[in-house]
Amino acid sequence: MNFLAHFHQAWPEQGLLVGALEGDYYKGVIGTELPHDIATGVRLHRAIDAYTDSHPELAELRARFPAGLRRYAGILLDLSFDHYLSKHWQHFSDDSLNEFNHQVLHVLEAHREHLGPNTRIMLERMQEYDILNRYHDWGMVIGAAERIGNRFSRHNPFLNLSEELEPMRALMEECFFSFYPQLQQFSQDWRQA
């Protein structure tokens, strides 16, 4: 899952929201340097990632990706599922997506002092480029993947992504609708444990 889904699973608890973003950048054992609620948010982020990575439906879907993209399918699914969540937001929330995103950014900004340096940079990018409100555009998925691919040391496997991923779109959307309610239940159960 990418940013939007992580925020959705953490909502409405502020510490969990902050941890949902920090979870992408905080490495290693979680110590006492983070406030307890943010540390819990990082743990939830990691639990969601582990659940997603090990889910049989997603393993089956990753295996159906074109051979040249298969090893990167997890990245592409994370981005694509945020697109489908954005596109079908009304099925999963009573709040408007725009209002939800505004509230998330407000919470993150209010807790800026607890964010690590790389997390702060990402928050600034989210604000500057309105990333959360742009996931409904499939071009955002392609562009984000290409930017991620530019960081790879050998080559960028996402340069012709739009053409290669097009045949997978309907299948990914179908899988999203099957998987996402299961993820919601997993997150709810994790939070209540």
Tab-separated table of C-alpha atoms in Angstrom:
chain	number	residue	atom	x	y	z
A	1	MET	CA	0.000	0.000	0.000
A	2	ASN	CA	1.099	3.524	-0.656
A	3	PHE	CA	0.385	6.788	1.166
A	4	LEU	CA	-3.373	7.096	0.712
A	5	ALA	CA	-4.178	3.555	1.807
A	6	HIS	CA	-1.859	3.787	4.813
A	7	PHE	CA	-3.494	7.045	5.881
A	8	HIS	CA	-6.935	5.554	5.415
A	9	GLN	CA	-6.073	2.584	7.627
A	10	ALA	CA	-4.644	4.881	10.323
A	11	TRP	CA	-7.563	7.328	10.329
A	12	PRO	CA	-8.644	9.118	12.527
A	13	GLU	CA	-5.905	8.676	15.163
A	14	GLN	CA	-3.314	11.409	14.748
A	15	GLY	CA	-0.328	9.425	16.007
A	16	LEU	CA	-1.168	6.555	13.695
A	17	LEU	CA	-1.430	8.986	10.764
A	18	VAL	CA	1.993	10.430	11.498
A	19	GLY	CA	3.391	6.916	11.890
A	20	ALA	CA	1.768	5.922	8.602
A	21	LEU	CA	4.033	8.392	6.806
A	22	GLU	CA	7.061	7.917	9.043
A	23	GLY	CA	6.792	4.167	8.449
A	24	ASP	CA	8.176	4.576	4.933
A	25	TYR	CA	11.345	6.228	6.226
A	26	TYR	CA	11.968	4.943	9.748
A	27	LYS	CA	14.414	2.041	9.567
A	28	GLY	CA	15.418	-0.537	12.125
A	29	VAL	CA	14.146	-1.301	15.591
A	30	ILE	CA	11.623	1.154	16.963
A	31	GLY	CA	13.127	2.698	20.065
A	32	THR	CA	11.962	5.268	22.557
A	33	GLU	CA	12.861	8.297	20.418
A	34	LEU	CA	9.380	8.309	18.878
A	35	PRO	CA	6.272	9.212	20.878
A	36	HIS	CA	4.325	6.053	21.703
A	37	ASP	CA	1.374	6.753	19.396
A	38	ILE	CA	3.638	7.515	16.425
A	39	ALA	CA	5.690	4.383	17.115
A	40	THR	CA	2.423	2.450	17.078
A	41	GLY	CA	1.646	4.037	13.718
A	42	VAL	CA	5.002	2.870	12.334
A	43	ARG	CA	4.223	-0.634	13.625
A	44	LEU	CA	0.810	-0.543	11.934
A	45	HIS	CA	2.468	0.596	8.704
A	46	ARG	CA	4.878	-2.344	8.880
A	47	ALA	CA	2.080	-4.793	9.723
A	48	ILE	CA	0.059	-3.584	6.719
A	49	ASP	CA	3.085	-3.970	4.444
A	50	ALA	CA	3.779	-7.489	5.734
A	51	TYR	CA	0.134	-8.498	5.364
A	52	THR	CA	0.003	-7.097	1.836
A	53	ASP	CA	3.286	-8.676	0.757
A	54	SER	CA	2.248	-12.118	2.005
A	55	HIS	CA	-1.370	-12.097	0.809
A	56	PRO	CA	-2.081	-15.021	-1.578
A	57	GLU	CA	-4.280	-12.996	-3.946
A	58	LEU	CA	-1.560	-10.422	-4.413
A	59	ALA	CA	1.105	-13.096	-4.854
A	60	GLU	CA	-1.009	-14.579	-7.620
A	61	LEU	CA	-1.485	-11.158	-9.209
A	62	ARG	CA	2.254	-10.364	-9.045
A	63	ALA	CA	2.942	-13.638	-10.876
A	64	ARG	CA	0.732	-12.464	-13.752
A	65	PHE	CA	2.757	-9.301	-14.363
A	66	PRO	CA	4.898	-9.127	-17.511
A	67	ALA	CA	8.242	-10.857	-16.889
A	68	GLY	CA	10.245	-7.618	-16.997
A	69	LEU	CA	8.045	-6.019	-14.331
A	70	ARG	CA	7.419	-8.993	-12.065
A	71	ARG	CA	10.184	-8.235	-9.576
A	72	TYR	CA	8.817	-4.670	-9.248
A	73	ALA	CA	5.163	-5.665	-9.079
A	74	GLY	CA	4.898	-4.800	-5.380
A	75	ILE	CA	5.819	-1.177	-6.070
A	76	LEU	CA	3.402	-0.986	-8.972
A	77	LEU	CA	0.567	-2.530	-6.964
A	78	ASP	CA	1.129	-0.094	-4.096
A	79	LEU	CA	0.817	2.863	-6.462
A	80	SER	CA	-2.055	1.341	-8.451
A	81	PHE	CA	-4.078	0.470	-5.370
A	82	ASP	CA	-3.881	4.079	-4.189
A	83	HIS	CA	-5.249	5.015	-7.615
A	84	TYR	CA	-8.163	2.593	-7.251
A	85	LEU	CA	-8.816	3.702	-3.676
A	86	SER	CA	-8.936	7.300	-4.866
A	87	LYS	CA	-11.123	6.416	-7.845
A	88	HIS	CA	-13.606	4.472	-5.688
A	89	TRP	CA	-13.235	6.463	-2.471
A	90	GLN	CA	-17.009	6.814	-1.974
A	91	HIS	CA	-17.205	3.017	-1.445
A	92	PHE	CA	-14.863	3.200	1.529
A	93	SER	CA	-15.556	6.518	3.240
A	94	ASP	CA	-18.411	8.886	3.965
A	95	ASP	CA	-16.022	11.873	3.894
A	96	SER	CA	-15.012	13.428	0.611
A	97	LEU	CA	-11.532	12.501	-0.558
A	98	ASN	CA	-10.536	16.151	-0.764
A	99	GLU	CA	-11.582	16.795	2.843
A	100	PHE	CA	-9.861	13.630	4.053
A	101	ASN	CA	-6.624	14.602	2.319
A	102	HIS	CA	-6.821	18.135	3.702
A	103	GLN	CA	-7.257	16.801	7.241
A	104	VAL	CA	-4.387	14.324	6.860
A	105	LEU	CA	-1.995	17.040	5.687
A	106	HIS	CA	-3.120	19.286	8.545
A	107	VAL	CA	-2.338	16.542	11.090
A	108	LEU	CA	1.048	15.805	9.516
A	109	GLU	CA	1.978	19.494	9.500
A	110	ALA	CA	0.933	19.833	13.147
A	111	HIS	CA	3.324	16.992	14.046
A	112	ARG	CA	6.186	18.086	11.797
A	113	GLU	CA	8.642	18.194	14.724
A	114	HIS	CA	8.259	14.417	15.159
A	115	LEU	CA	9.061	13.642	11.519
A	116	GLY	CA	12.484	12.536	10.370
A	117	PRO	CA	14.316	14.579	7.704
A	118	ASN	CA	13.275	12.383	4.746
A	119	THR	CA	9.703	12.248	5.999
A	120	ARG	CA	9.595	16.046	6.167
A	121	ILE	CA	10.816	16.234	2.574
A	122	MET	CA	8.013	13.898	1.495
A	123	LEU	CA	5.442	15.935	3.416
A	124	GLU	CA	6.636	19.055	1.596
A	125	ARG	CA	6.302	17.234	-1.748
A	126	MET	CA	2.799	16.094	-0.837
A	127	GLN	CA	1.844	19.662	-0.066
A	128	GLU	CA	3.580	21.264	-3.050
A	129	TYR	CA	2.372	18.777	-5.668
A	130	ASP	CA	-0.996	17.892	-4.082
A	131	ILE	CA	-0.041	14.226	-4.386
A	132	LEU	CA	-2.919	12.785	-2.374
A	133	ASN	CA	-5.542	14.510	-4.506
A	134	ARG	CA	-3.889	13.430	-7.750
A	135	TYR	CA	-4.015	9.657	-7.308
A	136	HIS	CA	-7.317	9.502	-9.207
A	137	ASP	CA	-5.298	10.264	-12.366
A	138	TRP	CA	-3.723	7.098	-13.816
A	139	GLY	CA	-0.920	9.271	-15.192
A	140	MET	CA	0.097	9.974	-11.599
A	141	VAL	CA	0.762	6.256	-11.097
A	142	ILE	CA	2.900	6.098	-14.234
A	143	GLY	CA	4.797	9.288	-13.370
A	144	ALA	CA	5.435	8.217	-9.764
A	145	ALA	CA	6.734	4.839	-10.916
A	146	GLU	CA	9.060	6.480	-13.434
A	147	ARG	CA	10.457	8.743	-10.703
A	148	ILE	CA	11.004	5.729	-8.453
A	149	GLY	CA	12.697	3.901	-11.311
A	150	ASN	CA	15.124	6.799	-11.796
A	151	ARG	CA	16.566	5.986	-8.362
A	152	PHE	CA	17.532	2.445	-9.375
A	153	SER	CA	21.269	2.070	-9.918
A	154	ARG	CA	21.204	-0.152	-13.011
A	155	HIS	CA	18.350	1.052	-15.195
A	156	ASN	CA	14.807	2.351	-14.981
A	157	PRO	CA	12.432	-0.575	-15.656
A	158	PHE	CA	9.435	1.769	-15.769
A	159	LEU	CA	10.287	3.807	-18.859
A	160	ASN	CA	7.629	2.120	-21.051
A	161	LEU	CA	5.338	1.382	-18.153
A	162	SER	CA	2.090	2.749	-19.523
A	163	GLU	CA	2.127	0.372	-22.479
A	164	GLU	CA	3.289	-2.630	-20.428
A	165	LEU	CA	0.862	-2.097	-17.555
A	166	GLU	CA	-2.245	-1.315	-19.602
A	167	PRO	CA	-3.260	-4.991	-20.029
A	168	MET	CA	-3.067	-5.427	-16.226
A	169	ARG	CA	-5.300	-2.526	-15.228
A	170	ALA	CA	-8.670	-4.304	-15.145
A	171	LEU	CA	-7.164	-7.261	-13.300
A	172	MET	CA	-5.515	-4.990	-10.728
A	173	GLU	CA	-8.777	-3.120	-10.155
A	174	GLU	CA	-10.673	-6.371	-9.658
A	175	CYS	CA	-8.032	-7.573	-7.193
A	176	PHE	CA	-8.166	-4.255	-5.351
A	177	PHE	CA	-11.908	-4.646	-4.746
A	178	SER	CA	-11.372	-8.136	-3.389
A	179	PHE	CA	-8.303	-7.328	-1.301
A	180	TYR	CA	-8.986	-3.891	0.179
A	181	PRO	CA	-11.911	-4.895	2.441
A	182	GLN	CA	-9.708	-7.692	3.773
A	183	LEU	CA	-6.983	-5.145	4.503
A	184	GLN	CA	-9.506	-2.940	6.302
A	185	GLN	CA	-10.509	-5.875	8.494
A	186	PHE	CA	-6.872	-6.771	9.163
A	187	SER	CA	-6.095	-3.177	10.184
A	188	GLN	CA	-9.152	-2.973	12.417
A	189	ASP	CA	-8.248	-6.240	14.113
A	190	TRP	CA	-4.625	-5.147	14.542
A	191	ARG	CA	-5.681	-1.885	16.152
A	192	GLN	CA	-8.015	-3.663	18.571
A	193	ALA	CA	-5.481	-6.322	19.607
